[in-house]
PDB file of C-alpha atoms in Angstrom:
ATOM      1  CA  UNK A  25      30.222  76.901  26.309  1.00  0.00           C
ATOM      2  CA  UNK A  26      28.015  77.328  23.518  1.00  0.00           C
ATOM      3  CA  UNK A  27      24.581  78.416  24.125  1.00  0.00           C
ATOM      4  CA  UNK A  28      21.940  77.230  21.646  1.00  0.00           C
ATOM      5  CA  UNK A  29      18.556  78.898  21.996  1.00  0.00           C
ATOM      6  CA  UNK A  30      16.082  76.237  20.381  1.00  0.00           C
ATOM      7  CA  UNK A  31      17.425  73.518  23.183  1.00  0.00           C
ATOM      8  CA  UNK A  32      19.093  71.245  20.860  1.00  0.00           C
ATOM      9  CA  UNK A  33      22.744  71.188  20.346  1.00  0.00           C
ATOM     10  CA  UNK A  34      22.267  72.144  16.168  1.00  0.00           C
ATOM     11  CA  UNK A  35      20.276  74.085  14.188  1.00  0.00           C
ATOM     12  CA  UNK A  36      17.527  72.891  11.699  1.00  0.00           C
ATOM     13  CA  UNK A  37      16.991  74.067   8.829  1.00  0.00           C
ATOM     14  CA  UNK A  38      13.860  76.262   8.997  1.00  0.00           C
ATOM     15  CA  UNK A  39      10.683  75.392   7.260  1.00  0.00           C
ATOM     16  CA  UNK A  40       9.564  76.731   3.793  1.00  0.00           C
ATOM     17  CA  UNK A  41       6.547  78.134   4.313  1.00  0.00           C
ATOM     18  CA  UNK A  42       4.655  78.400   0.743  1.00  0.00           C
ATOM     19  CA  UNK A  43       1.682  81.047   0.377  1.00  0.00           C
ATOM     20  CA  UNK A  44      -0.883  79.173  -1.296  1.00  0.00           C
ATOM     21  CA  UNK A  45      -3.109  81.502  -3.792  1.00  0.00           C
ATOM     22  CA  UNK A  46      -6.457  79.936  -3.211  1.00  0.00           C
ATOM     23  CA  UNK A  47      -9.269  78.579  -4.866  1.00  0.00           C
ATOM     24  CA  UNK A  48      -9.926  80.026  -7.973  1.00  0.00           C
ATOM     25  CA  UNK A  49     -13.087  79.081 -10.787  1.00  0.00           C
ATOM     26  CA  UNK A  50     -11.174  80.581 -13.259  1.00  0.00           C
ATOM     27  CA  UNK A  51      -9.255  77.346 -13.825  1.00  0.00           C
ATOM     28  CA  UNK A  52     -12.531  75.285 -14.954  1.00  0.00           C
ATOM     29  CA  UNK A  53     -12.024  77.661 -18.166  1.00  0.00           C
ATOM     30  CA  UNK A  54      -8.039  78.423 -18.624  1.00  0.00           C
ATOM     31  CA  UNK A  55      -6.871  74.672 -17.940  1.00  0.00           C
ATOM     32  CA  UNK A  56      -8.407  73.035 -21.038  1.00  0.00           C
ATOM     33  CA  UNK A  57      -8.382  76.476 -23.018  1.00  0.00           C
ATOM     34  CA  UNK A  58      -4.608  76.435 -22.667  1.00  0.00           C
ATOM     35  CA  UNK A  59      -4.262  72.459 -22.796  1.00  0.00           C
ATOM     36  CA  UNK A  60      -6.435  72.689 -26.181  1.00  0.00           C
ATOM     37  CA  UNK A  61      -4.416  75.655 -27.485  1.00  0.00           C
ATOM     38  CA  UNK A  62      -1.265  73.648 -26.962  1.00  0.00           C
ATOM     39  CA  UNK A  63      -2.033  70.895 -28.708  1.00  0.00           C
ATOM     40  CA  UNK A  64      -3.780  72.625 -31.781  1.00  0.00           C
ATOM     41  CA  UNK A  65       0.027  73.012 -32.723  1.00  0.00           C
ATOM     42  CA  UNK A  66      -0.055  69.269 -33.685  1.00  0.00           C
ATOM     43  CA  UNK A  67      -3.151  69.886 -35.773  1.00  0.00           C
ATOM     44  CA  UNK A  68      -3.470  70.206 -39.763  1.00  0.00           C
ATOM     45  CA  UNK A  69      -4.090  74.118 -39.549  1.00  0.00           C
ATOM     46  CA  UNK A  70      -3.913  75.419 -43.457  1.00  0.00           C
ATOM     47  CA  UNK A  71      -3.882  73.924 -46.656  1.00  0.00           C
ATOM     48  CA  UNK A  72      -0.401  74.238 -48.540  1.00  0.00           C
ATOM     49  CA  UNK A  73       0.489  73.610 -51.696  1.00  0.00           C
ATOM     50  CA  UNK A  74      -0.699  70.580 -53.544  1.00  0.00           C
ATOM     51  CA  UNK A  75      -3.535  69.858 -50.936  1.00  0.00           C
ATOM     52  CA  UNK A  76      -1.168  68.834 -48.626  1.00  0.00           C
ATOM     53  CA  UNK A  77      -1.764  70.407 -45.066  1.00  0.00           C
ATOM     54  CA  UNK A  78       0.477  72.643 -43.312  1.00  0.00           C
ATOM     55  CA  UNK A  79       1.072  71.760 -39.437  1.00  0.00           C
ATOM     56  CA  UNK A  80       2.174  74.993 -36.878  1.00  0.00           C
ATOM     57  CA  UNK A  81       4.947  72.473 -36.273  1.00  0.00           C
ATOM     58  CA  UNK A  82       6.613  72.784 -39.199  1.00  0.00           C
ATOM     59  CA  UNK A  83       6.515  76.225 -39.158  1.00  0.00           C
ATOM     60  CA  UNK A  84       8.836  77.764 -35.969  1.00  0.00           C
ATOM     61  CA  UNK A  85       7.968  81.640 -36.372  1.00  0.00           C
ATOM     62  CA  UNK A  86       4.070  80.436 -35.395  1.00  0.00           C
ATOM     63  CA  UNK A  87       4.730  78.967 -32.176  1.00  0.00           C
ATOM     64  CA  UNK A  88       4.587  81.364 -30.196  1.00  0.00           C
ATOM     65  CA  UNK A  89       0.678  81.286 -29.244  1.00  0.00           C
ATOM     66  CA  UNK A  90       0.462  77.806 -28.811  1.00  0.00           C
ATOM     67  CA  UNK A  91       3.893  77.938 -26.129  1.00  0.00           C
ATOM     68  CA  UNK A  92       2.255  80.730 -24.316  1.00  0.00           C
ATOM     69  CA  UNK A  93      -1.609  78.510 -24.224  1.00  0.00           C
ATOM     70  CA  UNK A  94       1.435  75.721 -22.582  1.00  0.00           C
ATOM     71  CA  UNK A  95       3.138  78.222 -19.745  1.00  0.00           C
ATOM     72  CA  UNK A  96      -0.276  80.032 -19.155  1.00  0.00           C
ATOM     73  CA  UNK A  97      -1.950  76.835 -18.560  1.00  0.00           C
ATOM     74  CA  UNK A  98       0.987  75.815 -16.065  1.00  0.00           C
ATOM     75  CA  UNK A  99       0.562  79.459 -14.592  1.00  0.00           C
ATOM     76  CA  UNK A 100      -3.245  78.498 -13.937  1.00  0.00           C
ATOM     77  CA  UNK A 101      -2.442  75.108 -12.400  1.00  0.00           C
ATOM     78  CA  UNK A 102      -0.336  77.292 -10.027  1.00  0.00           C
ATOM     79  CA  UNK A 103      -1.485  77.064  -6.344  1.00  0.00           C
ATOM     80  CA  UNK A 104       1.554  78.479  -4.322  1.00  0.00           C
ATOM     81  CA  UNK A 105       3.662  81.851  -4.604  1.00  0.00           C
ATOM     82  CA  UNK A 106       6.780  79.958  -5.832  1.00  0.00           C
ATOM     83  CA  UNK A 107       4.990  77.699  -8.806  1.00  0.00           C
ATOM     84  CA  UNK A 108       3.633  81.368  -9.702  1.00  0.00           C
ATOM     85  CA  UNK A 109       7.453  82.625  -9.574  1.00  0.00           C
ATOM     86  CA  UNK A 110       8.551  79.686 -12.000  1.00  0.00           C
ATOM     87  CA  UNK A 111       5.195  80.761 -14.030  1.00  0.00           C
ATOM     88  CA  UNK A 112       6.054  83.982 -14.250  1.00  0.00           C
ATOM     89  CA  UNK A 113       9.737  83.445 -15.010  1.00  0.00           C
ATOM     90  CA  UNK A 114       8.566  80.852 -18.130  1.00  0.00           C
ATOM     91  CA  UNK A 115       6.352  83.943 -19.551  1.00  0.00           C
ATOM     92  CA  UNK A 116       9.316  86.168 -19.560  1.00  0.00           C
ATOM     93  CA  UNK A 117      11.558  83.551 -20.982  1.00  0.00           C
ATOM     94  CA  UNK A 118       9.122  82.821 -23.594  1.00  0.00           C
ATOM     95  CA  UNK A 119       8.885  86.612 -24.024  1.00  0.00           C
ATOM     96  CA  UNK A 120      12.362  87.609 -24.276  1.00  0.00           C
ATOM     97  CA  UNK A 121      12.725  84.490 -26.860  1.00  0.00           C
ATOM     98  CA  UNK A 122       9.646  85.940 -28.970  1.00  0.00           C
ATOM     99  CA  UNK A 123      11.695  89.247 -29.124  1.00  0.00           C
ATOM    100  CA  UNK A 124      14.886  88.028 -29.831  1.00  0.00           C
ATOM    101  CA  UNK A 125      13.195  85.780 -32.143  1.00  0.00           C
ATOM    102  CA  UNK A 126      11.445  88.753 -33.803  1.00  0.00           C
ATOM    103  CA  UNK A 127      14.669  90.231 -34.058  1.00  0.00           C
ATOM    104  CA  UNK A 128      16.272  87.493 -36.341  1.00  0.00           C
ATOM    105  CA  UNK A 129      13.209  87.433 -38.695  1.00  0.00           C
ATOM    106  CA  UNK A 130      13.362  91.064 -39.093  1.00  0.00           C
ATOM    107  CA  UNK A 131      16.612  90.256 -41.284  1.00  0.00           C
ATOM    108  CA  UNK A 132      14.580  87.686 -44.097  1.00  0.00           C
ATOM    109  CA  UNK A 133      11.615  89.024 -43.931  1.00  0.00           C
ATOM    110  CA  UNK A 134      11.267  92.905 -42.679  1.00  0.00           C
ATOM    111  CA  UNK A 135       7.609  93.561 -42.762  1.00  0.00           C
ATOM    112  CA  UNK A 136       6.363  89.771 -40.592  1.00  0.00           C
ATOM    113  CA  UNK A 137       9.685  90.577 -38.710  1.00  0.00           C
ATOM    114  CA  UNK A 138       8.332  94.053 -37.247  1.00  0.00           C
ATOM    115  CA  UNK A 139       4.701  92.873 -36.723  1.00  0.00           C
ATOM    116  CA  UNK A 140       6.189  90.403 -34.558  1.00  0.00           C
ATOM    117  CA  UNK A 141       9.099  92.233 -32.580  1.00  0.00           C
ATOM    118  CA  UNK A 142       5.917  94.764 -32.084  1.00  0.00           C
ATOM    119  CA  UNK A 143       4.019  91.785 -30.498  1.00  0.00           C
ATOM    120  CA  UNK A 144       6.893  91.101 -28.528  1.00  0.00           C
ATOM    121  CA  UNK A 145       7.388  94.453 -27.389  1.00  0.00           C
ATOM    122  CA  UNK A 146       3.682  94.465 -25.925  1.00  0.00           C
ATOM    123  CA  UNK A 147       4.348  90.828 -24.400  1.00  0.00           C
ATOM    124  CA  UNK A 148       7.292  91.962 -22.237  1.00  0.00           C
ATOM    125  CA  UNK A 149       5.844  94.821 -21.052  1.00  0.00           C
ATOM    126  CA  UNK A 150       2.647  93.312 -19.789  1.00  0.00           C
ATOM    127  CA  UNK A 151       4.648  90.704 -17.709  1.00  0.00           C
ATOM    128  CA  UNK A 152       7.085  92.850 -16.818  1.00  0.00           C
ATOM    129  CA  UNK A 153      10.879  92.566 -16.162  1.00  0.00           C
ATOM    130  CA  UNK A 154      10.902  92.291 -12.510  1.00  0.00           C
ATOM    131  CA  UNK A 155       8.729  90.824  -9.694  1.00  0.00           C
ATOM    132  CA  UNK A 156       5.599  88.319  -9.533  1.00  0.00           C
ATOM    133  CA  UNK A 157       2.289  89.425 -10.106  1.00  0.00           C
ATOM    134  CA  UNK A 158      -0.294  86.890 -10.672  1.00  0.00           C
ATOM    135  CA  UNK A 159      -2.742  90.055 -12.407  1.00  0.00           C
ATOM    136  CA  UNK A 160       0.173  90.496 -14.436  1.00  0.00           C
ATOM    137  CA  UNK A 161       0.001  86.754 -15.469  1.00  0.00           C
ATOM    138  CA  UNK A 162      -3.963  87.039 -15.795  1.00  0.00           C
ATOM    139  CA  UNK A 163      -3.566  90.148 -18.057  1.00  0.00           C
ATOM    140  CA  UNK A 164      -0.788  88.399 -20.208  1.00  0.00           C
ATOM    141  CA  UNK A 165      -3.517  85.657 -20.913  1.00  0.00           C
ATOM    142  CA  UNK A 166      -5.971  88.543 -21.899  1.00  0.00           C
ATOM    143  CA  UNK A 167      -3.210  90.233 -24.190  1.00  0.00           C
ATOM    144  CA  UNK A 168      -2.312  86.565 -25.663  1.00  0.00           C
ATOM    145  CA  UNK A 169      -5.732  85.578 -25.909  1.00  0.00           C
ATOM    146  CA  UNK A 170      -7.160  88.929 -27.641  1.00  0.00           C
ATOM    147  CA  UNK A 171      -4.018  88.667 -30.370  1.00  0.00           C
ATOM    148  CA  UNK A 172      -4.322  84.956 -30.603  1.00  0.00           C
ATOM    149  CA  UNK A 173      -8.660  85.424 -31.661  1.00  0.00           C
ATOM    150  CA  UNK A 174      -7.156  88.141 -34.118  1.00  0.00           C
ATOM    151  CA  UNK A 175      -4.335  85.713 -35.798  1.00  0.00           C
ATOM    152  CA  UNK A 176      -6.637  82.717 -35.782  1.00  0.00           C
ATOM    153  CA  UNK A 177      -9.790  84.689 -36.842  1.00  0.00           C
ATOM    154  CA  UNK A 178      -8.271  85.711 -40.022  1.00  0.00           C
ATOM    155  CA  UNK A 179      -6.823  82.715 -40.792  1.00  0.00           C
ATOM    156  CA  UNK A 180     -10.594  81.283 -40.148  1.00  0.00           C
ATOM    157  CA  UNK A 181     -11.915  83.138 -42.690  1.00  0.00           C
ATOM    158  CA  UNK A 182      -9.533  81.834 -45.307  1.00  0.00           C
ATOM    159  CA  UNK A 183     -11.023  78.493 -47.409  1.00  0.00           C
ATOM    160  CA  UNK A 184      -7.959  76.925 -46.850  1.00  0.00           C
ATOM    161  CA  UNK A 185      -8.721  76.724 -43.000  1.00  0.00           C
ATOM    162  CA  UNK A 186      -8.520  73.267 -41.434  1.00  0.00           C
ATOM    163  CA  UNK A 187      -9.780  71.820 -38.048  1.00  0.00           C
ATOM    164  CA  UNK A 188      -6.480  73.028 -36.119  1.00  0.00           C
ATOM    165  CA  UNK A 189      -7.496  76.791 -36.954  1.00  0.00           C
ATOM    166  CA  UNK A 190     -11.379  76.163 -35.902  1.00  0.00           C
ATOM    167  CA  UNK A 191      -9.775  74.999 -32.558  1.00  0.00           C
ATOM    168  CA  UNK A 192      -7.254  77.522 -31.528  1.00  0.00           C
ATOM    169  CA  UNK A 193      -9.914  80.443 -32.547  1.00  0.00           C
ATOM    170  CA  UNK A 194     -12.043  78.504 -29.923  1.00  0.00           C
ATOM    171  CA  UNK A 195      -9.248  77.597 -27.612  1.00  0.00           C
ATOM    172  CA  UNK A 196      -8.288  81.409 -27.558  1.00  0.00           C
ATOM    173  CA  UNK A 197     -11.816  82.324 -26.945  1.00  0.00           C
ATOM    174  CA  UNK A 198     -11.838  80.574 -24.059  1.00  0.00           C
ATOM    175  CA  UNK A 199      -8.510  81.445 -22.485  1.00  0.00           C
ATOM    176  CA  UNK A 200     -10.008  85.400 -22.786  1.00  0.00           C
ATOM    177  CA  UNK A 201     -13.412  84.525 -20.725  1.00  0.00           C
ATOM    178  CA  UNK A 202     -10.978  82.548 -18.473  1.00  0.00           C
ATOM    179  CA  UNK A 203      -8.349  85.085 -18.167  1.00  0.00           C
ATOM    180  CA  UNK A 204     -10.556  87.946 -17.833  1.00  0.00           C
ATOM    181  CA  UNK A 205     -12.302  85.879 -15.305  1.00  0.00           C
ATOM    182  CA  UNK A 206      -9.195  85.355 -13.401  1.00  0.00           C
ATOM    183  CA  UNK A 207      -8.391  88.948 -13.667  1.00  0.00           C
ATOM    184  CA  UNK A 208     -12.084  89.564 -12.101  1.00  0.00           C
ATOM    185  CA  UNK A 209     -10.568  86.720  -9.001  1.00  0.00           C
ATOM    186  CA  UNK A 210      -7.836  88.693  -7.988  1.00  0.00           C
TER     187      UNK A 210
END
């Protein structure tokens, strides 16, 4: 005779229990910082050749700030431990695609190539290869916000600046009060 502990003659399945992070004010800031970050990639940003304007679209090898303002602002909407797993597993996908990336351009153009497998580099280690850490996420923000008001602060100064340069330099100001912020929630 079979003897079944629960009292039922099968087993269920047992329930997923999710840990839910909490409330955090950090996401009043990061949400639309990231949102607007994003979509600053479908924004004029410079003025090219023959006054006709150059969109971070057309141009792959500048992506990569505006895809991490889209996975960090999916990381902020995160409430449970496994939406921060998936979070954390886009950031190092997104990172190991920067460095492989990197790694390609090194071969037409050395110099941008470096600069950016160096970028990378810092990227991968902040998230990290293994494990979730949601200060790990919150510091990737403040490295990818800090070298994001760098990029689009120099390209602000330039007279050839258009609106979608104004609003990533803001957008990344933002994501660094709402990332160090979050950091400060943790």
């Amino acid at each position: 005779m079979l003897r079944v502990e629960s009292g039922w003659p099968i087993d269920f399945p047992r329930a997923e229990v999710h840990v839910e992070v909490g409330h955090r004010r950090h996401r009043r800031t990061s949400i639309p910082a990231c949102g607007i970050l994003f979509l600053c990639m479908f924004l004029p940003a410079v003025e090219g050749c023959g006054d006709q304007p150059v969109y971070p679209l057309d141009v792959p090898y500048f992506w990569h700030p505006y895809l991490y303002g889209a996975v960090l602002g999916y990381a902020a909407l995160s409430t449970t431990h496994r939406h921060l797993r998936r979070a954390t597993f886009a950031i190092r996908s997104l990172a190991w695609g920067l460095l492989a990336a990197s790694v390609l351009l090194t071969v037409t153009s050395f110099a941008f190539g470096v600069v950016l497998l160096g970028i990378s580099v810092i990227l991968l280690a902040v998230i990290g290869t293994r494990g979730v850490s949601e200060k790990r996420i919150a510091v990737t923000g403040i490295a990818v916000s800090v070298m994001s008001l760098l990029w689009f602060g120099l390209w602000s100064g330039s007279p050839d600046a258009l609106i979608g340069v104004y609003a990533s330099l803001a957008a990344s100001i933002c994501l660094l009060a709402g990332s160090l912020q979050w950091l400060s929630e943790i």
